[in-house]
Short mmCIF file of C-alpha atoms and ligand atoms in Angstrom, two decimals:
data_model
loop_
_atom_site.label_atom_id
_atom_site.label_comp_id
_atom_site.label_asym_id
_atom_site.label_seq_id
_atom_site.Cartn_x
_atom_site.Cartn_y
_atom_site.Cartn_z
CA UNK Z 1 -64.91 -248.18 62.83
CA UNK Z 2 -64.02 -250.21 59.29
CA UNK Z 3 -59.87 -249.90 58.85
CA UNK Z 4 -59.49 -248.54 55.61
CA UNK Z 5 -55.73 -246.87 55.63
CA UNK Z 6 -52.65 -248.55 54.50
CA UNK Z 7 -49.55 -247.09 54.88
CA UNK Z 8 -46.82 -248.35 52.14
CA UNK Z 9 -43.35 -248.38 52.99
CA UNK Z 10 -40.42 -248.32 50.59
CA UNK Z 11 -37.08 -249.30 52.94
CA UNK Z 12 -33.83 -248.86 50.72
CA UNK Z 13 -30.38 -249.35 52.84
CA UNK Z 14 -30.44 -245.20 53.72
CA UNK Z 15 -34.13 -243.91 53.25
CA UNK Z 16 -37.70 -244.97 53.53
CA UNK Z 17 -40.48 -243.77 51.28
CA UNK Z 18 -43.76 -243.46 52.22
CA UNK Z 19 -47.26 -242.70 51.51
CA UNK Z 20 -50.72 -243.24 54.12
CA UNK Z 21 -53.62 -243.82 51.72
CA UNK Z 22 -57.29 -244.41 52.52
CA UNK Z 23 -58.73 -247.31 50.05
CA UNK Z 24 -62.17 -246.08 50.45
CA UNK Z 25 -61.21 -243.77 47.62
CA UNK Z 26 -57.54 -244.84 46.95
CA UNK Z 27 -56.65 -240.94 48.36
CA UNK Z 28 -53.51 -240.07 49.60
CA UNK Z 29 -53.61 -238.82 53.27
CA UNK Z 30 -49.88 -237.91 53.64
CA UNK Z 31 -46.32 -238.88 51.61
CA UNK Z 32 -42.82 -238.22 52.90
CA UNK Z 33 -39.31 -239.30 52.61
CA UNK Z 34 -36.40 -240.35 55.08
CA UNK Z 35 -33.16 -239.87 53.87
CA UNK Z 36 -29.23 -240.65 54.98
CA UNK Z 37 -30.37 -242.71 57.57
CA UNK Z 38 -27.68 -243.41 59.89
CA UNK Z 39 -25.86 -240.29 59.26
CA UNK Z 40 -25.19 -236.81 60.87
CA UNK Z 41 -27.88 -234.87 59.10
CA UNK Z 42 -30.28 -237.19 57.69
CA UNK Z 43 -33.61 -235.78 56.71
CA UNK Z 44 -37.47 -236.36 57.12
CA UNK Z 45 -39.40 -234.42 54.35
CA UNK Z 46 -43.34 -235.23 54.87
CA UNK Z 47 -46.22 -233.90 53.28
CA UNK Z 48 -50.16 -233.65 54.98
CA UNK Z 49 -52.27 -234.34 52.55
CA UNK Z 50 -56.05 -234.91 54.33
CA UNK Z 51 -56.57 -231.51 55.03
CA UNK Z 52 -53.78 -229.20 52.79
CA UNK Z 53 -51.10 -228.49 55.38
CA UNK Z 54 -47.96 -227.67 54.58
CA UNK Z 55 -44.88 -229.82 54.10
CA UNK Z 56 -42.46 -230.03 57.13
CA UNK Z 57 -38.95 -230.63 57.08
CA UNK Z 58 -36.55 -232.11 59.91
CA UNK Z 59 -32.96 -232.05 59.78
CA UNK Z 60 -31.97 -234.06 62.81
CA UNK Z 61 -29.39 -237.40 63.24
CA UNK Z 62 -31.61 -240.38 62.38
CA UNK Z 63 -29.28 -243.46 63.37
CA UNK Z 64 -31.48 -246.27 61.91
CA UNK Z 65 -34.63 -247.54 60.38
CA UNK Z 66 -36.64 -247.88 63.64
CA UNK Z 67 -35.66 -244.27 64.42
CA UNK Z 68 -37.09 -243.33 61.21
CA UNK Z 69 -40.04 -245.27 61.06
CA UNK Z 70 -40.55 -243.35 64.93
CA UNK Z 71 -39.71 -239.83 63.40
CA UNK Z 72 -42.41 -240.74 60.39
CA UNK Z 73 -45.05 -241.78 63.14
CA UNK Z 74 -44.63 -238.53 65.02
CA UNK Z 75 -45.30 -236.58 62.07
CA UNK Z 76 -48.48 -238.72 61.00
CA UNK Z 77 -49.52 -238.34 64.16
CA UNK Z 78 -49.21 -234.28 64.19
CA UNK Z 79 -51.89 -234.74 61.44
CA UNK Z 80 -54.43 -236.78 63.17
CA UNK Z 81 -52.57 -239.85 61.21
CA UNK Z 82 -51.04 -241.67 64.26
CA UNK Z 83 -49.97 -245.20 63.43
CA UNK Z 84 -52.26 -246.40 66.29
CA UNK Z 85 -55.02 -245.40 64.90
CA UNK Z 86 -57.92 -248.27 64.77
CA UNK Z 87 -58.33 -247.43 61.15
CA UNK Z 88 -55.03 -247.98 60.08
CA UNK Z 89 -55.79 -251.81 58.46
CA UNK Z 90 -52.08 -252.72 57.52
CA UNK Z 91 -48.79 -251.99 56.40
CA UNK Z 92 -47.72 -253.30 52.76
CA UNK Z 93 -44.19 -253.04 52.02
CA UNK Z 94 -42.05 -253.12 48.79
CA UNK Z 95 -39.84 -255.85 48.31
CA UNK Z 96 -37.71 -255.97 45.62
CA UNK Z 97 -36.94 -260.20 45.45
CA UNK Z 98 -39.33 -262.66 46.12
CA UNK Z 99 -37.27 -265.20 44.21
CA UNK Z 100 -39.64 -268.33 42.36
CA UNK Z 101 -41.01 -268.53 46.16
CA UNK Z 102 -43.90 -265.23 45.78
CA UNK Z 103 -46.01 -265.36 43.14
CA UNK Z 104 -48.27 -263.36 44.98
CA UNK Z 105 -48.69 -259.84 48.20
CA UNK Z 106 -47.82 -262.49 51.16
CA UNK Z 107 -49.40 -261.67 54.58
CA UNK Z 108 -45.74 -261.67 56.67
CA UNK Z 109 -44.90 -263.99 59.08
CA UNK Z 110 -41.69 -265.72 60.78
CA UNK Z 111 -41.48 -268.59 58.00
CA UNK Z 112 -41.68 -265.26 55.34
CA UNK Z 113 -39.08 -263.30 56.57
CA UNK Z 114 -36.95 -266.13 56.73
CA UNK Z 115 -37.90 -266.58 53.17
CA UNK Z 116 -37.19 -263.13 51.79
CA UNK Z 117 -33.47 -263.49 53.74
CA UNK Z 118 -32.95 -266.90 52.09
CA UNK Z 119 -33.22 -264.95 48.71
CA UNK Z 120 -30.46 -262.19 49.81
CA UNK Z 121 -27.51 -263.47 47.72
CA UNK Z 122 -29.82 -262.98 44.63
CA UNK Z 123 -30.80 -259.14 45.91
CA UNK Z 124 -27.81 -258.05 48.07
CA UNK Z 125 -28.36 -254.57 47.83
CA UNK Z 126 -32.28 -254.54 48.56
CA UNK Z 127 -33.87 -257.10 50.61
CA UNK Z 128 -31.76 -257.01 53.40
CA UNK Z 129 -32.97 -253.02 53.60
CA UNK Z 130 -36.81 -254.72 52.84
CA UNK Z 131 -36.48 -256.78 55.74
CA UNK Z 132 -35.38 -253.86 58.16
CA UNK Z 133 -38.45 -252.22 57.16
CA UNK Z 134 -40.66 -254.58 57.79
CA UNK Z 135 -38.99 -256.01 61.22
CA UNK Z 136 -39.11 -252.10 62.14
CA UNK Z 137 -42.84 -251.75 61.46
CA UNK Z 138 -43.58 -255.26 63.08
CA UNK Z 139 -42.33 -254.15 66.19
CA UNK Z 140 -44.20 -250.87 66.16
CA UNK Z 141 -47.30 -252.17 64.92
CA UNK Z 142 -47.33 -256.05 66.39
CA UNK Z 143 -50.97 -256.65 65.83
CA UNK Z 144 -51.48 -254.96 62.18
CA UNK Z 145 -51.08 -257.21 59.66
CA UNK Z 146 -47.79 -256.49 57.16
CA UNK Z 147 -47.57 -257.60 53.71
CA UNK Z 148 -44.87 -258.00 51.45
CA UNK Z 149 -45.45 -257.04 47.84
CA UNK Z 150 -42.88 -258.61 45.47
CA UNK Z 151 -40.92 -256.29 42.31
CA UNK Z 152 -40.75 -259.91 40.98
CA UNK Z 153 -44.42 -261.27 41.70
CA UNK Z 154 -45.61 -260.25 38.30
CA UNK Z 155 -43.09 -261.88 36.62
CA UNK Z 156 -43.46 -265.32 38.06
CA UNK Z 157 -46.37 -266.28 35.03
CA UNK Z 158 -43.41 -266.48 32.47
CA UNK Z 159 -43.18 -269.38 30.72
CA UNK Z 160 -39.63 -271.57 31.66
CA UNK Z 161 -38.63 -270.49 27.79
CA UNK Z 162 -38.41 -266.91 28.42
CA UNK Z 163 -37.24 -267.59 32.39
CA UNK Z 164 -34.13 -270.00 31.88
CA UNK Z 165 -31.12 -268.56 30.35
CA UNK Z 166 -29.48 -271.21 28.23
CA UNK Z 167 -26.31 -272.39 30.88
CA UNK Z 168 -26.01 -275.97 31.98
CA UNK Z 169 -29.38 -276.88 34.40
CA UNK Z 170 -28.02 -278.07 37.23
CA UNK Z 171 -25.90 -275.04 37.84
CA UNK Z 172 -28.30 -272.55 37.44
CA UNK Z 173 -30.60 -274.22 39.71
CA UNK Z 174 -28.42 -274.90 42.32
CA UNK Z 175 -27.53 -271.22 42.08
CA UNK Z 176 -31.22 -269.94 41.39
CA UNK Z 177 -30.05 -268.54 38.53
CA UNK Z 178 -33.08 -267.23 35.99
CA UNK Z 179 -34.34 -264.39 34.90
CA UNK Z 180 -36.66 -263.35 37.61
CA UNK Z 181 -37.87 -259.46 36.45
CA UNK Z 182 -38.45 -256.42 38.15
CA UNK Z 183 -40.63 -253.38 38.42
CA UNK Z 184 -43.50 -256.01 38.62
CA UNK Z 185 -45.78 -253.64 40.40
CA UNK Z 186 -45.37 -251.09 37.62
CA UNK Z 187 -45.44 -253.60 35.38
CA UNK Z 188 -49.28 -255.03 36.51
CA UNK Z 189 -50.86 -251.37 37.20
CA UNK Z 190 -49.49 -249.97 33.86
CA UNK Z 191 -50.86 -252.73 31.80
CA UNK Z 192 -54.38 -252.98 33.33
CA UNK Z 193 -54.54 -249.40 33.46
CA UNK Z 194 -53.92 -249.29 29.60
CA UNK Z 195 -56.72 -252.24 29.31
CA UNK Z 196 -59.03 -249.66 31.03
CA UNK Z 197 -57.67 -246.84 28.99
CA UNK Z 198 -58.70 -248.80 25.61
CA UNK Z 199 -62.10 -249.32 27.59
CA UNK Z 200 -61.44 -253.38 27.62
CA UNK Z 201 -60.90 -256.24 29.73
CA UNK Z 202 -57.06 -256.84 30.96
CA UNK Z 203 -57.90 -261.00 29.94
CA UNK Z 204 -58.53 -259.42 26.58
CA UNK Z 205 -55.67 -257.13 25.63
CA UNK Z 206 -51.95 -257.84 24.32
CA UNK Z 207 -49.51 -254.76 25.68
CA UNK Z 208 -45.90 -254.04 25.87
CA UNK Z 209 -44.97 -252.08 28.79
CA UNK Z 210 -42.06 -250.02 28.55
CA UNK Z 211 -41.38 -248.41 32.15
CA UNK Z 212 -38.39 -246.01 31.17
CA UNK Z 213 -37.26 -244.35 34.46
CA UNK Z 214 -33.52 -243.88 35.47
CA UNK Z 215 -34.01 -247.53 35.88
CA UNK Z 216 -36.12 -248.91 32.78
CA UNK Z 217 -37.29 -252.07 31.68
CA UNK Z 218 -40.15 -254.04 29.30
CA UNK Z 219 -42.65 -255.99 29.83
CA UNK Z 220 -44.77 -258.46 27.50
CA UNK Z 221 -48.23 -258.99 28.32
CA UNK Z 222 -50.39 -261.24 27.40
CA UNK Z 223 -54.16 -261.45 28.42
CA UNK Z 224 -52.93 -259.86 31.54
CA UNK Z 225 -50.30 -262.13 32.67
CA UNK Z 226 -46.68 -261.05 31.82
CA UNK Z 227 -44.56 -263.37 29.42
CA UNK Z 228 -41.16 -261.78 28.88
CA UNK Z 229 -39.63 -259.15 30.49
CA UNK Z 230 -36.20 -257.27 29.96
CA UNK Z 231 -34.80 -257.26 33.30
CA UNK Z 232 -33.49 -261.17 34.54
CA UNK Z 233 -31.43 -262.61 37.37
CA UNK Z 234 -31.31 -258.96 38.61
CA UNK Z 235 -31.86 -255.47 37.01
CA UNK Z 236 -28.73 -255.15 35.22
CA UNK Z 237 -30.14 -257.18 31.79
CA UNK Z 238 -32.06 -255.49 28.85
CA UNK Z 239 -32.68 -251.87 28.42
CA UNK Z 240 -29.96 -248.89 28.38
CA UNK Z 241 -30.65 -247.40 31.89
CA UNK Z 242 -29.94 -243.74 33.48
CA UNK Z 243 -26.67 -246.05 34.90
CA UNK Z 244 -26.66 -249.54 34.06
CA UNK Z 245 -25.43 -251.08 30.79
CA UNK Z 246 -28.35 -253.67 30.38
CA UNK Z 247 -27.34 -256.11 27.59
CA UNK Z 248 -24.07 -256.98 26.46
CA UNK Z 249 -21.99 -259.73 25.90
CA UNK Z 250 -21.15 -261.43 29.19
CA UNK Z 251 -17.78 -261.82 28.02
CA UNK Z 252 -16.94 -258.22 28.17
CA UNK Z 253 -16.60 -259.24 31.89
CA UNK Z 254 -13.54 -261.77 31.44
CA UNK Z 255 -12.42 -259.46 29.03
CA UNK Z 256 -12.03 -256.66 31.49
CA UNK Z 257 -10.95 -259.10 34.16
CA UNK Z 258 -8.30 -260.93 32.35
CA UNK Z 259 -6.85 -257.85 29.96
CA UNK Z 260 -8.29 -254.93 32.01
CA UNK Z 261 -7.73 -256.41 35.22
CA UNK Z 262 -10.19 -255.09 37.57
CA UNK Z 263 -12.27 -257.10 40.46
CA UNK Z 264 -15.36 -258.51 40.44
CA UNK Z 265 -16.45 -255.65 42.94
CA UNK Z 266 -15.06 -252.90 40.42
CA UNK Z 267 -16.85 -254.21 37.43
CA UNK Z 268 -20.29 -254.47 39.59
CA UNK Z 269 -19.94 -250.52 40.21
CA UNK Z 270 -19.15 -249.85 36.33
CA UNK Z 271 -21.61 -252.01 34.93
CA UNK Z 272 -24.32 -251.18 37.40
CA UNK Z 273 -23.45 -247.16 38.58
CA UNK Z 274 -21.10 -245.84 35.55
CA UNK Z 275 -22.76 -246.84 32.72
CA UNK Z 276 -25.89 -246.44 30.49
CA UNK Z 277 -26.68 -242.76 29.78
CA UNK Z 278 -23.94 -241.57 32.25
CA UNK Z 279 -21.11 -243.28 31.02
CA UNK Z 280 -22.23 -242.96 27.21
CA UNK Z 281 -22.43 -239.13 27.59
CA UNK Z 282 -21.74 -238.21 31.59
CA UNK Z 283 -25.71 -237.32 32.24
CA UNK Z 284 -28.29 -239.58 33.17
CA UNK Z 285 -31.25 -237.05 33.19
CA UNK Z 286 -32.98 -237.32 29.74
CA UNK Z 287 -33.47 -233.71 30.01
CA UNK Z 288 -30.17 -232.68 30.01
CA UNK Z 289 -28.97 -235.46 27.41
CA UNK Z 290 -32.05 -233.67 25.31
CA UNK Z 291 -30.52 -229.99 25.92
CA UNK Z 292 -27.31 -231.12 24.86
CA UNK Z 293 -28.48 -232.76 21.70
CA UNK Z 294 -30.30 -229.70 20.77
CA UNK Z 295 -27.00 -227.35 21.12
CA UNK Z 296 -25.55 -230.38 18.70
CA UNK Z 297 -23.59 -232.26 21.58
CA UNK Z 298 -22.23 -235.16 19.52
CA UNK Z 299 -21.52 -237.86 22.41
CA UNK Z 300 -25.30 -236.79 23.96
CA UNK Z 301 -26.72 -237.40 20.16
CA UNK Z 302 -24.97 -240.76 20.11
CA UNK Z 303 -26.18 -242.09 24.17
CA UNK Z 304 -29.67 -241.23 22.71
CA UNK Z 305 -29.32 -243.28 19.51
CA UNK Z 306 -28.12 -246.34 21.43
CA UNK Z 307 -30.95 -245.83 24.23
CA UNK Z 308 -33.38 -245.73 21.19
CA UNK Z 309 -31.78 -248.49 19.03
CA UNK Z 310 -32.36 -250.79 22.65
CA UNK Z 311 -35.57 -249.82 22.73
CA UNK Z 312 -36.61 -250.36 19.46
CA UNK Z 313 -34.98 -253.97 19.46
CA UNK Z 314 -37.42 -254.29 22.62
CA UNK Z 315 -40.60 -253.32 20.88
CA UNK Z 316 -39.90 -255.14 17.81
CA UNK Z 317 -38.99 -259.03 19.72
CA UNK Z 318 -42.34 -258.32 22.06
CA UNK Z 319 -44.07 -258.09 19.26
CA UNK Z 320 -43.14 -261.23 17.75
CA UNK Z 321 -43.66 -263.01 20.98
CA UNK Z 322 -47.16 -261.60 21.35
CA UNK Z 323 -47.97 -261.96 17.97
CA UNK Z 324 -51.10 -259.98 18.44
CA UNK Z 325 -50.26 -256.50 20.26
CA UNK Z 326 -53.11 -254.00 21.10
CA UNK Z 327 -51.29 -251.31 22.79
CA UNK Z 328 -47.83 -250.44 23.88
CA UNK Z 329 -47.48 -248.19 27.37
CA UNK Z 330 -45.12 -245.48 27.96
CA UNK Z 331 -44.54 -245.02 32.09
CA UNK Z 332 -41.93 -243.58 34.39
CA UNK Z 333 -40.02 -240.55 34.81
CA UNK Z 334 -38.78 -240.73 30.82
CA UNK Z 335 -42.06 -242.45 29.66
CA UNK Z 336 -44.06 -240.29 30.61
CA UNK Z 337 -42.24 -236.99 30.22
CA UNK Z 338 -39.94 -237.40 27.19
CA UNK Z 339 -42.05 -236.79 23.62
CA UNK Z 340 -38.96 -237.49 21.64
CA UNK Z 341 -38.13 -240.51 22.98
CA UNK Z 342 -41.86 -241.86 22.61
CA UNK Z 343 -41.27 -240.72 18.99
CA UNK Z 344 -38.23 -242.42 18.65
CA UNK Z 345 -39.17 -245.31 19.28
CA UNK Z 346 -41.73 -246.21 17.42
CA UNK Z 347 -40.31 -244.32 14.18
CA UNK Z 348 -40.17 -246.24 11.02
CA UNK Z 349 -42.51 -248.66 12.78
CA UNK Z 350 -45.71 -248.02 10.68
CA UNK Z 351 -45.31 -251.57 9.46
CA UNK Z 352 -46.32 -252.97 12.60
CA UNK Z 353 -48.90 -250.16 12.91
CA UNK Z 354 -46.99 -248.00 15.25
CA UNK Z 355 -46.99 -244.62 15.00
CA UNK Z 356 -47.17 -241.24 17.37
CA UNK Z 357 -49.61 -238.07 16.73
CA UNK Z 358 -47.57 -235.00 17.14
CA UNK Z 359 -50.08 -233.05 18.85
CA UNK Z 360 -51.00 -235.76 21.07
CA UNK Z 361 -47.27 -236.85 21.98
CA UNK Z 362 -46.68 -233.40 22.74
CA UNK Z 363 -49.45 -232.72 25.57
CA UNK Z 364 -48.51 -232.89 29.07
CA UNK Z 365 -50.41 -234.82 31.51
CA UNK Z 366 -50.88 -236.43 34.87
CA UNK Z 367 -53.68 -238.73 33.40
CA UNK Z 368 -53.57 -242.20 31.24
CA UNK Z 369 -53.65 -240.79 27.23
CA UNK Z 370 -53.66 -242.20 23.93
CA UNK Z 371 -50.67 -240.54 21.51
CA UNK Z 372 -51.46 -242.92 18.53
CA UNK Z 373 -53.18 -241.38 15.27
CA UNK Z 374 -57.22 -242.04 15.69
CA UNK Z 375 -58.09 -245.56 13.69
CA UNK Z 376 -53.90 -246.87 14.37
CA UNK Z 377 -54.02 -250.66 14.16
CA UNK Z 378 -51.58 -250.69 17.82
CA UNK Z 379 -52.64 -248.00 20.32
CA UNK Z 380 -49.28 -246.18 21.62
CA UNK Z 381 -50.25 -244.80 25.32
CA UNK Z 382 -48.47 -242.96 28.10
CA UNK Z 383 -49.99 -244.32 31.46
CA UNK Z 384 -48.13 -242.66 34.70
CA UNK Z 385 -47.22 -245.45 36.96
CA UNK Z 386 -48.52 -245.29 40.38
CA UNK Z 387 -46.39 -248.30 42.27
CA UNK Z 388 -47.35 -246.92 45.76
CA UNK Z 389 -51.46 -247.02 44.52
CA UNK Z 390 -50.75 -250.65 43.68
CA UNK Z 391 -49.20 -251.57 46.83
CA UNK Z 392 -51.86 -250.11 49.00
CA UNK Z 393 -54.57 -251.90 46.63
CA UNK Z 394 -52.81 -255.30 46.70
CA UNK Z 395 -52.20 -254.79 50.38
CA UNK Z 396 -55.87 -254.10 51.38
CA UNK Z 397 -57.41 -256.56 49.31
CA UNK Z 398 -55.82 -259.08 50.92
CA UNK Z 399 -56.09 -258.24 54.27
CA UNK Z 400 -59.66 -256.93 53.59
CA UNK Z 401 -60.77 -261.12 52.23
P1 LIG X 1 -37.95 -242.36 37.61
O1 LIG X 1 -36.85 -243.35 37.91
O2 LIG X 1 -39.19 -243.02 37.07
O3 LIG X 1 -38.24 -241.41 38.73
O4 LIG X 1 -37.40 -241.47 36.40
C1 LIG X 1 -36.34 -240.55 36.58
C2 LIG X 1 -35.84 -240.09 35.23
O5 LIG X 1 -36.91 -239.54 34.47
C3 LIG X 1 -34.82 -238.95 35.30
O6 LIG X 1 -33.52 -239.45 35.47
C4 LIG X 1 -34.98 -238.28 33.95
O7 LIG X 1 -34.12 -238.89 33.01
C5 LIG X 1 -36.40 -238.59 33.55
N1 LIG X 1 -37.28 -237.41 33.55
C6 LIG X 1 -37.93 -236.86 34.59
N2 LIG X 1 -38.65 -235.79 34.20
C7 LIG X 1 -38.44 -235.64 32.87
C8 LIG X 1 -38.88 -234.72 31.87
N3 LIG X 1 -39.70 -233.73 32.16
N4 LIG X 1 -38.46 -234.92 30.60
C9 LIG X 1 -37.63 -235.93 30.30
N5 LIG X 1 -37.16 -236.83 31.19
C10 LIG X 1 -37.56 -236.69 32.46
#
C-alpha cells in the first residue's frame, strides 16, 4: 500500500492544531483542535471528515503535549485514521523560526532539533512549543519521517538590502539580528495560487501579498521568490495588527522606559498584546471595529484609518521595489472577509492601476477571485490561504523524492 496521508501539526505552548490529509487529492480526512493543555479542563474538538461523521468533543484534564498528541490519535483512530496506519507517510510540522539556518521543509533529525533550539532566544514564545510537538510525535511515530516547515523559509531569498536593518554589523550578527519574516507558508501558497489564478507561471508574475489576519503582514514577490516582507527580527515590525503595534519609532521604547518607567517585560505585553486595533479602539475583530464605525464610533473610525494608512504605505513601497507589479493578493481572516478594507486600500490608487469592482469586492467566497475592474493594468485578488494544504504538500514532496 503507497503512504499517501500526512498529518500536519501546529504545537503552540497550550494547544495543537491539526489536520490528516490524503495528497492523492490534497483532501482533508479529519481536523481538530487541543486546547489549555496542561490545565483542568482542556479540550479536544475533532472533526471526521472521510466519511461525514460528526464532530466530537472531550472535556477531560490534558496535562501535556504527549497526552494530547495520544487523545488526538485515539480519535483518528475511532475513524479508521489510526496513526499506525501503513499509509500514514509523515508528519510535517509548523515551525515558526528557522533562523538564516532553513531555507527549505527539513526532514528532522537530532542535529535539527538542536538547530531549531539554538534559534529559541530569537522565537521565545514559539519554537520551544514547535519542538514539543515534534519530540511528542517522534516518540509516537519513531519510524515516520517528521519534517519541519519553516514561517521564515520563504523569506530567506531576500536580498541582504531588505534583510539587514541599518545598526552597527558586528552587533547584529553576533546577536542574529535581521529581519527574518513570517507567515512564509502563507506567503508562498498565496502568491503561486494568484500566478495560477491569472492563468501564468509563478517565475513570471510580480505580486504583493497582503495576509491581513489578527496577525497581518506583506509580502513582495518577485518571479516567485519573496524580496521584502513587513514582518523582521520577529512579528512585531510593519503592519497594524489585531494586537501588535507593527512600526514605530524604536525610541518610543526608551521613552516609556526612562519617562514612563515600565520593564522591558511590560512593554513586550503592550507592544505585542495591547496594541494595534485593540488598543487604538478596544476591539480587534474587524467586524466589530466595522459595526462601530457604521453607528459613527469616532475612536473605531480613527483605528481603521491608521490600519488603512499602514497598509497603503505597504502597497505603495512594494510597488516601487517591484517596479513591475501584476497582481496584489488579499488573504486571511480580514483579507478575505473584509470588502471595505480591500477598498480602502487601494482607494485613490488608480495611478498605479489599482482599483476594486464593487460588485466583485462584494461577493463572498471560499475560492481564489479577481475584484479588479476587467482590462485593470494590476489585478487586485482575494486568494484564501490554506497554510495547513501547504504544509502537507511541502511535507510529502519531500518525503515522497
Ligand atoms: P486569522 O488570524 O486569519 O484567523 O484572522 C482573524 C481575524 O479576521 C479576526 O480577528 C477578524 O478581525 C477577521 N475576520 C474574520 N472574519 C471576518 C469577517 N467576516 N469580516 C471581517 N473580518 C473578519
Amino acid at each position: 500500500m503507497t503512504a499517501t496521508r500526512v498529518l500536519v501539526l501546529n504545537s503552540g505552548s497550550s494547544s495543537v492544531k491539526y489536520q490528516l490529509l490524503d495528497m492523492r487529492d490534497s483532501s482533508r480526512l479529519a481536523v481538530g483542535l487541543v486546547e489549555r493543555i496542561g490545565e483542568e479542563s482542556s479540550r479536544l474538538k475533532h472533526t471526521p471528515l472521510n466519511d461525514g461523521g460528526a464532530s466530537r468533543e472531550r472535556t477531560e484534564s490534558i496535562a501535556d503535549h504527549a497526552a494530547a498528541l495520544q487523545a488526538v490519535a485515539e480519535e483518528l483512530a475511532k475513524d479508521g485514521l489510526g496513526l499506525d496506519s501503513p499509509e500514514l507517510a509523515a508528519i510535517g510540522h509548523r515551525v515558526v523560526h528557522g533562523g538564516q539556518s532553513f531555507t527549505e521543509p527539513t526532514v528532522v533529525n537530532d542535529a535539527v532539533l538542536a538547530e531549531i533550539e539554538r534559534l529559541i532566544p530569537v522565537a521565545p514564545l514559539h519554537n520551544p512549543a514547535n519542538l514539543t510537538g515534534i519530540r511528542t510525535a517522534r516518540a509516537l511515530r519513531p519510524d515516520l519521517p517528521q519534517v519541519a516547515v519553516f514561517d521564515t523559509a520563504f523569506h530567506t531569498t531576500m536580498p541582504e538590502s531588505a534583510a539587514r536593518y541599518a545598526i552597527d554589523v558586528e552587533t547584529a550578527d553576533t546577536h542574529r539580528i535581521r529581519r527574518y519574516g513570517f507567515h512564509g507558508t502563507s506567503h508562498a501558497y498565496v502568491s503561486r495560487a494568484t500566478a495560477e489564478l491569472l492563468g501564468r507561471s509563478p517565475e513570471d508574475v510580480n505580486v504583493i501579498v497582503l495576509h491581513l489576519g489578527n496577525g497581518a503582514s506583506a509580502s513582495a514577490v518577485r518571479g516567485g521568490e519573496c524580496v521584502d516582507t513587513s514582518m523582521g527580527l520577529t512579528p512585531l515590525e510593519g503592519l497594524v495588527m489585531g494586537t501588535r503595534s507593527g512600526d514605530m519609532d524604536p525610541a518610543v521604547i526608551f521613552h516609556l522606559m526612562r519617562v514612563g518607567g515600565m520593564s522591558t517585560d511590560e512593554i513586550d505585553t503592550l507592544l505585542n498584546k495591547k496594541s494595534g486595533l485593540i488598543g487604538l479602539c478596544g476591539d480587534n475583530d474587524m467586524r466589530e471595529i466595522r459595526r462601530r464605525i457604521d453607528e459613527g464610533d469616532e475612536r473605531a473610525k480613527l483605528a481603521f484609518d491608521i490600519y488603512i494608512h499602514r497598509l497603503k504605505k505597504y502597497i505603495g513601497a512594494y510597488y516601487a521595489v517591484l517596479g513591475r507589479v501584476d497582481a496584489i493578493a488579499f488573504t486571511a481572516g480580514v483579507g478575505e472577509n473584509s470588502a471595505p478594507v480591500r477598498k480602502a486600500a487601494v482607494a485613490g490608487l488608480e495611478q498605479l492601476g489599482l482599483a476594486v469592482d464593487d460588485e466583485l469586492n462584494a461577493v463572498r467566497s471560499d475560492e481564489p477571485r479577481l475584484i479588479s475592474p476587467a482590462g485593470a493594468r494590476v489585478a487586485v485578488a482575494v486568494v484564501p490561504t490554506d497554510e495547513e494544504l501547504e504544509i502537507a504538500t511541502q511535507t510529502y514532496a519531500l518525503v515522497e523524492a
